Every structure is written in structure tokens, then in C-alpha cells.
Coordinates of C-alpha atoms and ligand atoms in Angstrom, one line a residue:
M211 CA 39.8 37.4 74.3
P212 CA 38.3 40.6 72.5
G213 CA 39.7 39.3 69.1
S214 CA 38.3 35.8 69.4
S215 CA 35.0 37.1 70.6
R216 CA 34.8 39.5 67.9
L217 CA 35.7 36.5 65.6
A218 CA 33.0 34.5 67.3
V219 CA 30.5 37.0 66.6
S220 CA 31.5 37.7 62.9
L221 CA 31.6 34.1 62.0
P222 CA 28.0 33.7 61.4
Q223 CA 28.0 37.1 59.5
L224 CA 30.9 35.8 57.4
R225 CA 29.1 32.8 56.6
K226 CA 26.1 34.7 55.6
Q227 CA 28.0 37.1 53.4
Y228 CA 29.8 34.2 51.8
N229 CA 26.6 32.3 51.0
L230 CA 25.1 35.4 49.8
R231 CA 28.3 36.0 47.4
H232 CA 28.3 32.5 46.4
A233 CA 24.5 32.6 45.5
G234 CA 25.3 35.5 43.3
T235 CA 27.8 33.5 41.5
R236 CA 25.7 30.5 41.2
Q237 CA 22.9 32.5 39.6
Q238 CA 25.3 34.3 37.4
L239 CA 26.8 31.0 36.2
L240 CA 23.3 29.6 35.6
A241 CA 22.3 32.5 33.6
Q242 CA 25.6 32.4 31.6
A243 CA 25.1 28.6 31.0
I244 CA 21.4 29.2 29.8
D245 CA 22.8 32.0 27.5
L246 CA 25.1 29.7 26.0
A247 CA 22.9 26.8 25.5
R248 CA 20.5 29.2 23.9
N249 CA 23.2 30.6 21.6
L250 CA 24.3 27.1 21.0
L251 CA 20.9 26.0 20.0
L252 CA 20.4 29.1 17.8
V253 CA 23.6 28.2 16.1
L254 CA 22.5 24.4 15.7
F255 CA 19.1 25.6 14.3
L256 CA 20.7 28.0 11.9
L257 CA 23.1 25.2 10.7
R258 CA 20.5 22.7 10.5
Y259 CA 18.3 25.4 8.1
T260 CA 21.5 26.3 6.3
R261 CA 22.3 22.8 5.6
K262 CA 18.5 21.9 4.5
T263 CA 18.5 25.0 2.2
F264 CA 21.9 24.2 0.9
I265 CA 20.7 20.6 0.1
H266 CA 17.4 21.9 -1.2
L267 CA 19.2 24.3 -3.7
R268 CA 21.8 21.8 -4.6
G269 CA 19.1 19.5 -5.2
Y270 CA 16.5 21.5 -7.2
G271 CA 18.8 24.4 -8.5
V272 CA 18.1 28.2 -7.9
L273 CA 15.6 28.4 -10.6
G274 CA 13.9 25.2 -9.7
S275 CA 13.6 26.3 -6.0
I276 CA 12.1 29.4 -7.0
Q277 CA 9.6 27.6 -9.2
K278 CA 8.9 25.1 -6.4
L279 CA 8.2 27.9 -4.0
Y280 CA 6.0 29.7 -6.4
K281 CA 4.0 26.5 -7.2
D282 CA 3.5 25.9 -3.6
T283 CA 2.5 29.5 -2.7
Y284 CA -0.1 29.3 -5.6
R285 CA -1.3 25.9 -4.5
R286 CA -1.8 27.0 -0.8
L287 CA -3.5 30.1 -1.8
Y288 CA -5.9 28.1 -3.9
A289 CA -6.6 25.8 -1.4
V290 CA -7.5 28.7 0.9
F291 CA -9.8 30.0 -2.0
L292 CA -11.5 26.6 -2.2
R293 CA -12.2 26.8 1.6
L294 CA -14.3 30.3 0.9
P295 CA -17.8 29.4 2.1
L296 CA -19.4 30.2 -1.2
V297 CA -16.9 28.3 -3.2
Q298 CA -17.0 25.3 -1.0
S299 CA -20.6 24.7 -1.2
K300 CA -20.3 25.1 -4.9
V301 CA -17.5 22.5 -5.1
R302 CA -19.3 20.2 -2.6
A303 CA -22.4 20.1 -4.9
D304 CA -20.2 19.4 -8.0
V305 CA -18.5 16.6 -6.2
D306 CA -21.6 15.1 -4.8
K307 CA -23.1 15.2 -8.3
A308 CA -20.1 13.5 -9.8
I309 CA -20.1 10.7 -7.2
A310 CA -23.8 10.2 -7.5
E311 CA -23.2 9.6 -11.3
L312 CA -20.3 7.3 -10.6
E313 CA -22.7 5.2 -8.2
M314 CA -25.3 4.9 -10.8
K315 CA -22.7 3.3 -13.2
L316 CA -20.9 1.2 -10.7
V317 CA -23.9 0.1 -8.4
P318 CA -26.5 -2.0 -10.2
S319 CA -30.1 -1.1 -9.0
G320 CA -33.7 -1.4 -10.2
P321 CA -36.2 -4.2 -10.0
G322 CA -34.2 -7.3 -11.3
V323 CA -31.4 -6.5 -8.8
T324 CA -31.5 -8.2 -5.2
S325 CA -28.7 -7.1 -2.8
Y326 CA -28.0 -9.2 0.1
T327 CA -27.0 -7.2 3.1
T328 CA -27.7 -9.6 5.9
L329 CA -26.9 -13.4 6.1
P330 CA -29.5 -15.6 4.5
A331 CA -31.4 -17.1 7.6
S332 CA -30.9 -20.6 6.5
G333 CA -27.9 -21.5 4.2
W334 CA -28.3 -21.7 0.3
T335 CA -28.1 -25.0 -1.4
P336 CA -24.6 -25.5 -3.2
D337 CA -26.8 -25.1 -6.5
Q338 CA -28.3 -21.9 -5.5
V339 CA -24.8 -20.6 -4.7
R340 CA -23.5 -21.7 -8.0
A341 CA -26.3 -20.1 -9.9
E342 CA -25.7 -16.7 -8.2
L343 CA -21.9 -17.0 -8.9
E344 CA -22.6 -17.6 -12.6
K345 CA -24.8 -14.5 -12.7
L346 CA -22.3 -12.4 -10.9
S347 CA -19.4 -13.3 -13.3
E348 CA -21.7 -12.6 -16.1
M349 CA -22.8 -9.0 -15.0
Q350 CA -22.2 -6.7 -18.0
H351 CA -18.5 -5.7 -18.0
T352 CA -15.8 -4.4 -20.4
R353 CA -15.0 -7.4 -22.3
W354 CA -11.5 -8.5 -21.1
E355 CA -12.1 -12.2 -22.5
D356 CA -12.2 -10.3 -25.9
G357 CA -9.0 -8.3 -25.4
R358 CA -10.6 -5.1 -24.7
V359 CA -8.9 -4.2 -21.6
S360 CA -5.4 -2.8 -21.3
G361 CA -3.5 -4.8 -18.5
A362 CA -5.5 -5.7 -15.7
V363 CA -6.1 -9.5 -16.8
Y364 CA -2.9 -11.2 -17.2
H365 CA -4.5 -14.2 -18.4
G366 CA -2.4 -17.4 -19.2
G367 CA -5.1 -19.3 -21.0
S368 CA -8.0 -21.5 -19.8
E369 CA -6.0 -24.7 -19.4
L370 CA -3.6 -22.7 -17.1
A371 CA -6.6 -21.2 -15.2
D372 CA -8.0 -24.9 -14.6
L373 CA -4.8 -26.0 -13.4
Q374 CA -4.8 -23.1 -11.0
S375 CA -8.1 -24.1 -9.7
E376 CA -6.9 -27.6 -9.0
A377 CA -4.0 -26.0 -6.9
F378 CA -6.4 -23.8 -5.0
K379 CA -8.8 -26.8 -4.2
R380 CA -5.7 -29.1 -2.9
F381 CA -4.3 -26.2 -0.8
G382 CA -7.4 -24.2 0.1
V383 CA -6.9 -24.6 4.0
S384 CA -3.3 -24.1 3.8
N385 CA -1.3 -21.2 5.5
P386 CA 2.4 -20.7 5.2
I387 CA 2.5 -19.4 9.0
H388 CA 2.3 -23.1 9.8
P389 CA 5.1 -24.6 8.1
D390 CA 5.1 -27.8 10.0
V391 CA 1.3 -28.1 9.3
F392 CA 1.7 -27.4 5.6
P393 CA 5.3 -28.4 4.5
G394 CA 4.4 -28.5 0.8
V395 CA 3.4 -24.8 0.9
R396 CA 6.7 -24.0 2.5
K397 CA 8.7 -25.9 -0.2
M398 CA 6.8 -24.3 -3.1
E399 CA 7.2 -20.7 -1.6
A400 CA 11.0 -21.3 -1.2
E401 CA 11.1 -22.6 -4.8
I402 CA 9.1 -19.7 -6.4
V403 CA 11.7 -17.4 -4.8
A404 CA 14.6 -19.4 -6.0
M405 CA 13.4 -19.7 -9.6
T406 CA 12.8 -15.9 -9.7
L407 CA 16.2 -15.2 -8.1
A408 CA 17.8 -17.3 -11.0
L409 CA 15.7 -15.7 -13.5
F410 CA 17.1 -12.4 -12.5
N411 CA 20.6 -13.4 -12.0
A412 CA 20.9 -13.0 -8.4
P413 CA 24.4 -13.9 -7.0
E414 CA 24.6 -16.9 -4.4
T415 CA 23.9 -14.6 -1.6
G416 CA 20.3 -13.7 -3.2
A417 CA 17.4 -14.0 -1.0
G418 CA 13.7 -13.2 -1.3
V419 CA 10.2 -13.3 0.0
T420 CA 6.7 -13.9 -1.7
T421 CA 4.2 -11.1 -1.1
S422 CA 0.4 -10.5 -1.9
G423 CA 1.3 -8.3 -4.9
G424 CA 3.6 -5.7 -6.4
S425 CA 2.5 -2.9 -4.1
E426 CA 3.5 -5.1 -1.1
S427 CA 6.7 -5.9 -2.7
I428 CA 7.7 -2.3 -3.0
I429 CA 6.3 -1.4 0.3
M430 CA 8.7 -4.0 1.9
A431 CA 11.9 -3.0 -0.3
V432 CA 11.2 0.6 1.0
L433 CA 10.7 -0.7 4.7
A434 CA 13.9 -2.5 4.4
A435 CA 16.0 0.3 3.1
R436 CA 14.4 2.7 5.9
Q437 CA 15.3 0.1 8.6
K438 CA 18.9 -0.4 7.3
A439 CA 19.5 3.2 7.1
Y440 CA 18.2 3.9 10.6
A441 CA 20.2 0.7 12.0
E442 CA 23.5 1.3 10.1
R443 CA 23.6 5.0 9.7
G444 CA 21.1 6.4 12.2
V445 CA 19.0 8.2 9.6
R446 CA 16.1 9.5 11.4
E447 CA 14.7 11.8 8.7
P448 CA 14.7 9.4 5.7
E449 CA 14.3 10.4 2.1
I450 CA 13.9 8.6 -1.1
I451 CA 14.5 9.6 -4.8
L452 CA 12.0 8.8 -7.0
P453 CA 11.5 9.0 -10.9
E454 CA 8.1 10.8 -11.3
T455 CA 6.9 7.8 -13.4
A456 CA 7.7 5.2 -10.7
H457 CA 4.6 3.3 -9.3
T458 CA 2.6 5.1 -6.7
A459 CA 3.5 2.1 -4.5
F460 CA 6.7 3.9 -3.6
R461 CA 4.7 7.0 -2.6
K462 CA 2.3 4.9 -0.6
A463 CA 5.2 3.3 1.4
A464 CA 6.6 6.9 1.8
E465 CA 3.3 7.9 3.2
Y466 CA 2.8 4.9 5.5
F467 CA 6.4 5.1 6.8
K468 CA 7.0 8.7 7.1
I469 CA 9.5 9.1 4.4
R470 CA 10.1 12.2 2.4
V471 CA 9.8 11.9 -1.3
H472 CA 12.0 13.6 -3.9
L473 CA 10.4 13.3 -7.5
V474 CA 12.6 13.4 -10.5
A475 CA 11.5 14.5 -13.6
C476 CA 11.6 12.0 -16.6
P477 CA 11.9 14.4 -19.6
A478 CA 11.1 14.2 -23.2
P479 CA 12.6 12.6 -25.7
S480 CA 13.8 9.6 -23.6
Y481 CA 11.1 9.9 -20.8
R482 CA 13.7 8.1 -18.5
V483 CA 14.8 9.6 -15.1
N484 CA 17.3 12.4 -15.4
T485 CA 20.2 10.8 -13.4
Q486 CA 21.8 14.3 -13.1
T487 CA 18.9 15.5 -10.9
V488 CA 19.0 12.2 -8.9
R489 CA 22.8 12.8 -8.1
R490 CA 22.1 16.4 -7.1
L491 CA 19.2 15.3 -4.8
I492 CA 21.4 12.6 -2.9
N493 CA 22.3 13.6 0.7
A494 CA 22.9 12.0 4.3
N495 CA 19.2 11.4 4.7
T496 CA 18.9 9.2 1.4
I497 CA 17.8 5.8 2.1
L498 CA 17.0 4.4 -1.5
L499 CA 17.3 5.2 -5.3
V500 CA 14.8 3.7 -7.4
G501 CA 14.4 2.8 -11.1
S502 CA 11.6 1.2 -13.2
A503 CA 12.2 -1.7 -15.7
P504 CA 9.7 -0.9 -17.2
N505 CA 7.6 2.0 -15.7
F506 CA 3.8 1.6 -15.7
P507 CA 2.7 4.9 -17.5
H508 CA 4.9 4.6 -20.6
G509 CA 6.7 1.3 -20.4
I510 CA 10.1 3.0 -20.5
V511 CA 13.0 1.5 -18.9
D512 CA 15.1 3.9 -16.7
D513 CA 18.9 4.0 -17.1
I514 CA 19.7 1.4 -14.4
P515 CA 23.4 1.3 -15.1
A516 CA 23.7 5.1 -14.4
L517 CA 21.8 4.9 -11.3
S518 CA 23.9 1.8 -10.3
Q519 CA 26.8 4.1 -10.7
L520 CA 25.3 6.7 -8.0
A521 CA 24.2 3.9 -5.8
V522 CA 27.7 2.3 -5.5
K523 CA 29.6 5.6 -5.3
H524 CA 27.3 6.9 -2.5
K525 CA 26.8 3.3 -0.8
L526 CA 23.0 3.5 -1.2
P527 CA 20.6 0.7 -1.9
L528 CA 18.8 0.8 -5.5
H529 CA 15.5 -0.8 -6.0
V530 CA 14.5 -1.8 -9.6
D531 CA 10.9 -2.2 -10.2
C532 CA 10.3 -5.1 -12.4
C533 CA 6.6 -5.6 -11.3
L534 CA 5.4 -5.0 -14.8
G535 CA 8.5 -6.3 -16.6
S536 CA 8.1 -9.6 -14.4
F537 CA 8.6 -12.6 -16.6
I538 CA 8.7 -10.9 -19.9
I539 CA 11.8 -8.6 -19.5
P540 CA 14.1 -11.6 -18.6
F541 CA 13.4 -13.2 -21.9
L542 CA 13.6 -10.1 -24.1
A543 CA 17.4 -11.1 -25.1
R544 CA 16.6 -14.6 -25.8
A545 CA 13.6 -13.7 -28.0
G546 CA 16.1 -11.2 -30.1
F547 CA 14.4 -8.1 -28.9
P548 CA 16.6 -5.1 -27.9
A549 CA 17.3 -5.7 -24.0
P550 CA 18.6 -3.2 -21.6
D551 CA 20.6 -3.9 -18.5
F552 CA 18.3 -4.2 -15.4
D553 CA 18.9 -7.1 -13.0
F554 CA 21.7 -8.3 -10.4
R555 CA 24.2 -8.3 -13.1
V556 CA 24.2 -4.6 -12.6
P557 CA 26.4 -4.2 -9.7
G558 CA 24.6 -1.5 -7.7
V559 CA 21.1 -3.2 -7.9
T560 CA 20.2 -4.4 -4.2
S561 CA 16.5 -5.3 -4.6
I562 CA 14.1 -6.0 -7.4
S563 CA 10.2 -6.5 -7.1
V564 CA 8.6 -8.9 -9.7
D565 CA 5.0 -9.5 -10.1
T566 CA 4.3 -13.3 -10.9
H567 CA 0.9 -12.2 -10.9
K568 CA 1.4 -10.1 -14.1
Y569 CA 3.5 -11.9 -17.1
G570 CA 4.3 -14.8 -14.7
F571 CA 0.5 -15.5 -15.3
A572 CA 0.1 -16.6 -11.8
P573 CA -3.3 -15.9 -9.9
K574 CA -3.8 -12.5 -8.6
G575 CA -2.5 -11.8 -5.2
N576 CA 1.2 -13.2 -6.0
S577 CA 4.6 -11.2 -6.1
V578 CA 8.2 -11.6 -5.1
V579 CA 10.6 -9.3 -3.7
L580 CA 14.3 -10.1 -4.2
Y581 CA 17.4 -8.9 -2.4
R582 CA 21.2 -9.2 -3.1
T583 CA 21.7 -10.5 0.4
A584 CA 19.9 -12.2 2.9
D585 CA 21.0 -9.6 5.5
L586 CA 19.0 -6.9 3.4
R587 CA 15.9 -9.1 3.4
R588 CA 16.2 -9.4 7.2
Y589 CA 15.3 -5.8 7.6
Q590 CA 11.8 -6.3 6.3
Y591 CA 11.1 -9.0 8.8
Y592 CA 8.8 -8.3 11.8
V593 CA 9.8 -10.1 15.1
C594 CA 8.1 -9.8 18.4
P595 CA 9.9 -11.9 21.1
D596 CA 7.6 -11.2 24.1
W597 CA 4.0 -11.4 23.0
S598 CA 1.8 -13.5 25.4
G599 CA 0.7 -15.3 22.4
G600 CA 4.1 -16.6 22.0
V601 CA 7.4 -15.6 20.1
Y602 CA 5.9 -14.1 16.7
A603 CA 7.7 -13.8 13.5
S604 CA 6.5 -12.9 10.0
P605 CA 8.3 -12.2 6.9
N606 CA 6.0 -9.4 5.3
M607 CA 2.8 -7.3 6.1
A608 CA 0.4 -10.1 6.6
G609 CA 0.0 -12.5 9.3
S610 CA -1.8 -15.6 7.9
R611 CA -1.3 -15.9 4.2
P612 CA -3.3 -17.9 1.4
G613 CA -1.2 -21.1 0.8
A614 CA -3.7 -21.7 -2.0
L615 CA -2.3 -18.8 -4.0
I616 CA 1.4 -19.8 -3.6
A617 CA 0.2 -23.2 -4.8
G618 CA -1.4 -21.5 -7.7
C619 CA 1.7 -19.5 -8.5
W620 CA 3.9 -22.7 -8.1
A621 CA 1.7 -24.4 -10.5
S622 CA 1.7 -21.7 -12.9
L623 CA 5.6 -21.3 -13.2
M624 CA 6.1 -24.9 -13.6
R625 CA 3.4 -25.4 -16.2
M626 CA 4.9 -22.3 -18.4
G627 CA 8.6 -22.9 -18.1
A628 CA 11.2 -21.1 -19.8
D629 CA 9.9 -22.0 -23.1
G630 CA 6.4 -21.0 -22.3
Y631 CA 7.6 -17.5 -21.1
L632 CA 10.0 -17.1 -24.1
D633 CA 6.8 -17.8 -26.4
T634 CA 4.6 -15.2 -24.5
C635 CA 7.3 -12.9 -24.5
L636 CA 7.6 -13.0 -28.3
Q637 CA 3.8 -12.7 -28.8
I638 CA 3.2 -9.8 -26.5
V639 CA 6.4 -7.7 -27.5
A640 CA 5.5 -8.3 -31.2
A641 CA 1.7 -7.0 -30.6
R642 CA 3.2 -4.0 -28.6
Q643 CA 5.5 -3.2 -31.6
K644 CA 2.6 -3.7 -34.1
I645 CA 0.7 -1.2 -32.3
E646 CA 3.6 1.2 -31.7
D647 CA 4.4 1.0 -35.6
A648 CA 0.7 1.8 -36.4
V649 CA 0.9 5.0 -34.2
R650 CA 4.3 5.9 -35.6
K651 CA 3.7 5.2 -39.3
N652 CA 0.0 4.9 -40.2
E653 CA -1.4 7.6 -42.4
K654 CA -4.3 8.1 -40.2
L655 CA -2.6 8.0 -36.9
K656 CA 0.8 9.7 -37.4
Y657 CA -0.1 13.1 -37.7
S658 CA -2.4 13.1 -34.8
L659 CA -0.6 10.9 -32.4
T660 CA 2.9 10.7 -31.0
V661 CA 4.6 7.8 -29.2
I662 CA 6.2 8.5 -25.9
G663 CA 9.8 7.6 -25.8
K664 CA 11.1 4.1 -26.9
P665 CA 9.0 1.5 -25.3
M666 CA 10.8 -1.7 -24.9
V667 CA 8.5 -4.3 -23.3
S668 CA 4.7 -4.7 -23.3
V669 CA 3.2 -1.2 -22.7
V670 CA 3.4 1.6 -25.5
A671 CA 1.9 5.0 -24.5
F672 CA 0.9 7.9 -26.9
R673 CA -0.1 11.5 -26.6
A674 CA -1.6 14.0 -28.9
A675 CA 1.2 15.2 -31.5
A676 CA 2.7 18.8 -30.4
V677 CA 0.5 21.6 -31.5
T678 CA 3.4 23.4 -33.2
N679 CA 3.7 21.0 -36.0
T680 CA 0.2 19.5 -36.4
D681 CA -2.3 20.9 -38.8
P682 CA -5.2 22.2 -36.8
A683 CA -7.5 20.0 -38.9
L684 CA -5.6 17.1 -37.6
R685 CA -5.3 18.0 -33.9
V686 CA -7.0 15.5 -31.3
D687 CA -7.6 16.0 -27.5
I688 CA -6.2 12.6 -26.4
Y689 CA -8.7 12.2 -23.5
D690 CA -11.5 12.5 -26.2
V691 CA -9.8 9.5 -28.0
A692 CA -9.7 7.5 -24.8
D693 CA -13.5 8.3 -24.2
A694 CA -14.3 7.5 -27.8
M695 CA -12.5 4.2 -27.5
S696 CA -14.4 3.4 -24.2
H697 CA -17.6 3.8 -26.5
R698 CA -16.3 1.1 -28.8
G699 CA -15.9 -1.1 -25.7
W700 CA -12.2 -0.6 -24.9
H701 CA -10.6 0.2 -21.7
L702 CA -7.2 1.8 -22.4
N703 CA -5.4 3.6 -19.4
A704 CA -5.8 7.6 -19.4
L705 CA -2.4 9.1 -18.0
Q706 CA -1.7 12.7 -16.8
D707 CA 1.4 14.8 -17.0
P708 CA 1.5 14.5 -20.0
P709 CA -1.9 13.9 -21.0
A710 CA -1.7 10.5 -22.9
I711 CA -3.2 6.9 -22.9
H712 CA -1.4 3.5 -22.8
V713 CA -2.1 0.1 -23.9
A714 CA -0.5 -2.7 -21.7
V715 CA -0.4 -5.9 -24.1
T716 CA -1.7 -9.1 -22.5
L717 CA -2.3 -12.3 -24.1
P718 CA -6.2 -11.6 -24.7
I719 CA -5.0 -8.3 -26.5
V720 CA -2.6 -10.2 -28.8
A721 CA -5.6 -11.8 -30.5
A722 CA -7.5 -8.5 -30.7
V723 CA -4.6 -6.2 -31.9
E724 CA -5.9 -5.9 -35.3
D725 CA -9.4 -4.6 -34.2
L726 CA -7.5 -2.4 -31.7
I727 CA -5.7 -0.5 -34.5
R728 CA -8.8 -0.3 -36.8
D729 CA -11.0 1.1 -34.0
L730 CA -8.0 3.7 -33.2
E731 CA -8.0 4.7 -36.7
A732 CA -11.7 5.3 -36.7
V733 CA -11.6 7.1 -33.4
V734 CA -8.7 9.3 -34.4
V735 CA -10.4 10.5 -37.5
S736 CA -13.7 11.1 -35.8
C737 CA -11.7 13.2 -33.2
Q738 CA -9.6 15.1 -35.7
G739 CA -10.0 18.9 -35.5
Q740 CA -12.7 18.7 -33.1
A741 CA -13.3 20.1 -29.7
T742 CA -16.1 17.8 -28.2
E743 CA -18.8 19.6 -26.6
K744 CA -19.9 17.0 -24.2
K745 CA -16.8 15.6 -22.5
G746 CA -16.8 12.0 -21.5
D747 CA -15.3 10.5 -18.2
A748 CA -11.6 10.8 -18.9
A749 CA -11.8 14.2 -20.6
A750 CA -13.8 15.4 -17.8
L751 CA -11.8 14.1 -14.8
Y752 CA -8.2 14.8 -16.3
G753 CA -9.4 18.1 -17.9
V754 CA -10.4 19.1 -14.3
A755 CA -7.5 17.3 -12.4
G756 CA -4.8 18.8 -14.8
A757 CA -6.1 22.3 -14.4
L758 CA -6.3 22.5 -10.8
P759 CA -3.3 23.5 -8.8
D760 CA -4.5 22.1 -5.4
K761 CA -5.6 18.5 -5.9
S762 CA -8.2 18.4 -2.8
I763 CA -11.1 18.2 -5.2
V764 CA -9.4 15.3 -6.9
R765 CA -8.8 13.7 -3.6
E766 CA -12.3 14.1 -2.7
L767 CA -13.6 12.7 -5.9
A768 CA -11.3 9.7 -5.7
S769 CA -12.3 9.0 -2.1
G770 CA -15.8 9.3 -3.0
F771 CA -15.1 6.6 -5.8
L772 CA -13.6 4.3 -3.0
D773 CA -16.9 4.8 -1.0
T774 CA -18.8 4.0 -3.7
L775 CA -17.0 0.5 -4.2
Y776 CA -18.9 -0.5 -0.6
K777 CA -22.4 0.6 -1.6
T778 CA -24.8 -2.4 -2.0
Ligands
PLP1089 C1 1.5 -3.3 -11.4 C2 2.6 -2.5 -11.1 C3 3.1 -2.5 -9.8 C4 2.5 -2.9 -8.6 O1 1.1 -3.2 -8.7 P1 0.1 -4.3 -8.0 O2 -1.2 -3.6 -8.5 O3 0.3 -3.8 -6.4 O4 0.6 -5.6 -8.3 C5 4.5 -1.7 -9.5 N1 5.0 -1.1 -10.4 C6 4.7 -1.3 -11.6 C7 5.3 -0.5 -12.8 C8 3.5 -1.9 -12.1 O5 3.0 -1.8 -13.3

């Protein structure tokens, strides 16, 4: 059949044609799909960018965004300038010189000094060790014993210190990681947490953990908030909103855990965090709001109820940092002082950090982090179910922990009791008020210094009075005041942005408060109308630090300082 033969001949051809045509459409289809995907990606990218820009604009405002951009650009250009070879070698030389001077001050050297850099070939006798320990404790230092040091040593008296030593001795080998071996330590830790929860008015559901200090408590609270946001809301680019006066431990946590930080101004005259700005910065990536009660720099308590309203409305956790407030702030009302709302009675507050090693007078290395619910606490736990060393679980950063410190903390809390803490609250807050009154009202001080905000607890900060309403003959450079106080044997804290100094009153300072005010008067009078030629340490460091837009030199200096700590 001609037809069929023609068909038989043309079949392979047809197939070929068909395949060719289809290959064509397949390619076209593929090209179209790629095109579509590309456009979709572009749209998503633009959306993401627009959204980010929008969030940024809402958070910082148009003017604020422009200012931020300007500052960032200036800072970057300055960093480029610093990297120019000529500039860099000059900077290097200056930094090295500053670090060498620091080393001279911190690391003793010379004929009378022996440093031990290898093990003694045969062990010392106990008496040799004792004698050397005594020498070490008596090395020349700023006299905290005479109340010369702001903060730093939160000492509860020598009787309490002796009791702590007894607790150390009894529990020296203990480690709460083995609760079956050290049941007493487990019991004490649980009781420290329970007592602190009760003091901060936690509800029935409250829970907590002890940690090695305020920084760890804060780092744990930030971690818990990040894990919660990831697990419950899928937040992969977490952000926290911080008052600029909040403790650096929050920024440390953010750096460790890759969290973006939004810093919010705490403007004069209240120096509390601007809650309007906090509100504008909240977005889908926000994992945590923060307030301090009080903050470290100025001793100011943020508006916790206002932050709480935002937290409740946006269903966000709110951490209140009571590390410094510790066991003073809960006693303010009972002591008859003005008392802010700061604890779990404020409904939006979900976690609180409390340093038992500050005004709890526990030995250093103690703090507590509290949560409104045990579910929230779970987010800070670390559990490893499949380790060859066995199923592993730990509540915080450390593995093994010193049971001795827990025993020392428990002994302190039980010895002090509510009446003991009420009494120390009265003494410390009254001393802070005395210093504050002197700065506000004393004829020699009031024209040169200004108290920052309205301190409520143990810290009072002051800055140089504003230039506009100060007689030039009465003006002071606040860092010169800090340096002159150092010359008189005081260690007060220098602050920046704005330049200021603060006193964190401790029990040793309570006994020295008259001396402090007298020396401050003398120093301020000597600094009035003077621009000192030879700058002291604080003036030099903060003078430079404040003037630099890019902080890489300050970072260099500070890292050099840390290196110096390990020189023998
Ligand atoms: C001291 C302090 C902390 C934590 O400091 P640590 O030195 O780690 O104990 C946190 N917040 C405030 C306000 C503090 O004063």
C-alpha cells in the first residue's frame, strides 16, 4: 500500500519533528519559569527592602534616619582615614605608649617583686602559702575598706564575711551538677530562687535559676527570649530594643547570639527611656523589651509600667534589670522612700535579673534570673540527649558550678533576713540622698555640678553644670573632677554620653560619706574656672573617646588593657 508505505516512511520523521517541536516548547517553558522566578525574587527582594526601610523610617523617623546615615558615613570615612599608613603608624605608637603606661601602673615590677610563672618544684608549706596570700591581699590599692570605692565591693560586714568563709569551707568540694551527691546544695539553690521570687512578688507560676553574676543572668534572659521567639514565632532575625543606659551585658548577649540591637535615647530631664521611640521600633522581629530598675550609669528607674503596656499590647517579653537594685529596691516602700513599680506585680514583666552579690551581700559570683513562668525558664536550658558521655542537661552557661558560692549566698540571705535588708536599705539610700543634697544645695557645688535625673536607689550621678547658665569662673571639666578625686584616694566611676561621674553607695561608703562630700567640695573648688594642662587618666581617655567618631582606637586601648591583666 503506497499510503501505508508513505506512512511507514514518515513515522520516524514525524516523531523527530514532534520531538523537536516539544523540545522547543520545553525550553521556552523553562525560560519562562526562570524569568518568572527571577521577577518573583526581585519583587520579594524589593518588598523585603521596602519593608526594612519602612520599619527603619518608622523607628527612627525621617530626620533620625538621615542623622543616622550621616553619622554612619562619617564614622566609616573616619575609619578609612585611620587606616592610611601614616596615620596608622602614629595611632599605633600612641596606643602602644598608653598601654605601656597602663602596664607600669598595673603590673608591679622591680627588685622587691617575685613573679611565679612556673610551678614550684616542690610544693610550699601551708605557712608559706599563707604568708604570700597575706602579702597579696595587702598590695597597695584603692582603699575600699575605708569606703573610697564606688560600687565594686558590696560588703555586708566582717561577721557576715566570716560566716561566708565557714559556708565555703563546708561546701568547698560541692557541685550542683551532682544533686544526688550534694543534696544540701540543691536544696539551698532552690530556696535562694524561691526567696528571691517571693521578694519580687512573682505569681505561683514563677521560676528561676541562680547564675554566676548579673551578666550571666541577663545573657540567659536574652537567650530565653530569642529561643522563645524562634520556637513560637519563627523569628530568624531577632532584634532587641534597649534603653541606651541599659547594662552592656545586653549588648554582649546580642553579640554572642547574633541579635540586632536598637538603642533608645534616655533624654534629659528624666533620663528615662523614651517609650514613644520604643513603641515605634517594635516590629515582627522584636524578641524582647528591656527596662532598668535602676540603671548602672545614673541610678534612674525606667518607666516600667509604660514598657509593660507595650509588652502586653504586642505580646512581647519584658525584662527588668534589677541587678543593681537587687535587695534594696524591694525594700524602698517599707523604708518609707518613694518607690517605683518595677516587679512582677506589673503585668507585662516576664523576667527579672537580681544580683544577690550586690545588695544581697552574697559573695561575688552570685545572681538570680527570675521568670514569670517555668515555661519561659525552659528556653534557657541546654539539653543534649545523645552525647556519648550520657544524657546531659544544664540550666545555664556553666557545666560544673561552685556549690560553695551557693552556700555562701544562702548563708548571707538567711543571716541578713528581711529586717537586715530593710536596715541596709535605710542606711544606703539615706547616704545617697545626702550626697545628692550636697550636689544640689551646697554653695560650693551647686553652681558647678548638676545631678542627673531623679535617682531613687543607691546611685547618684552628676555632670558639669550646663555652660549656658554657669559663670565661666565656676565651670569645671567633670573628668578633671574625677581625676582630682582619684588623687585624693577615691575611685568614682567616670561615665560618657553625657560626660559625668557617679557614686554607687555601699556600706563602706555610708561610713565615709562626710569625707566624700568634703573632698568633693575641695576638688570642685580647685577645678573651677581651670582648664587643666596635664590631663589625668579619666580626662585623657574620655576626652579622646568622646571626640572620636570611630571607636576602633578605644577598642584597641581596651583590648590592650585586658592583655595587660595577664602580664606577670
Ligand atoms: C552590676 C550590674 C549588672 C551585672 O553586672 P555583673 O558585673 O555581671 O554582676 C547588670 N545591670 C546593672 C544595672 C548593674 O549595675
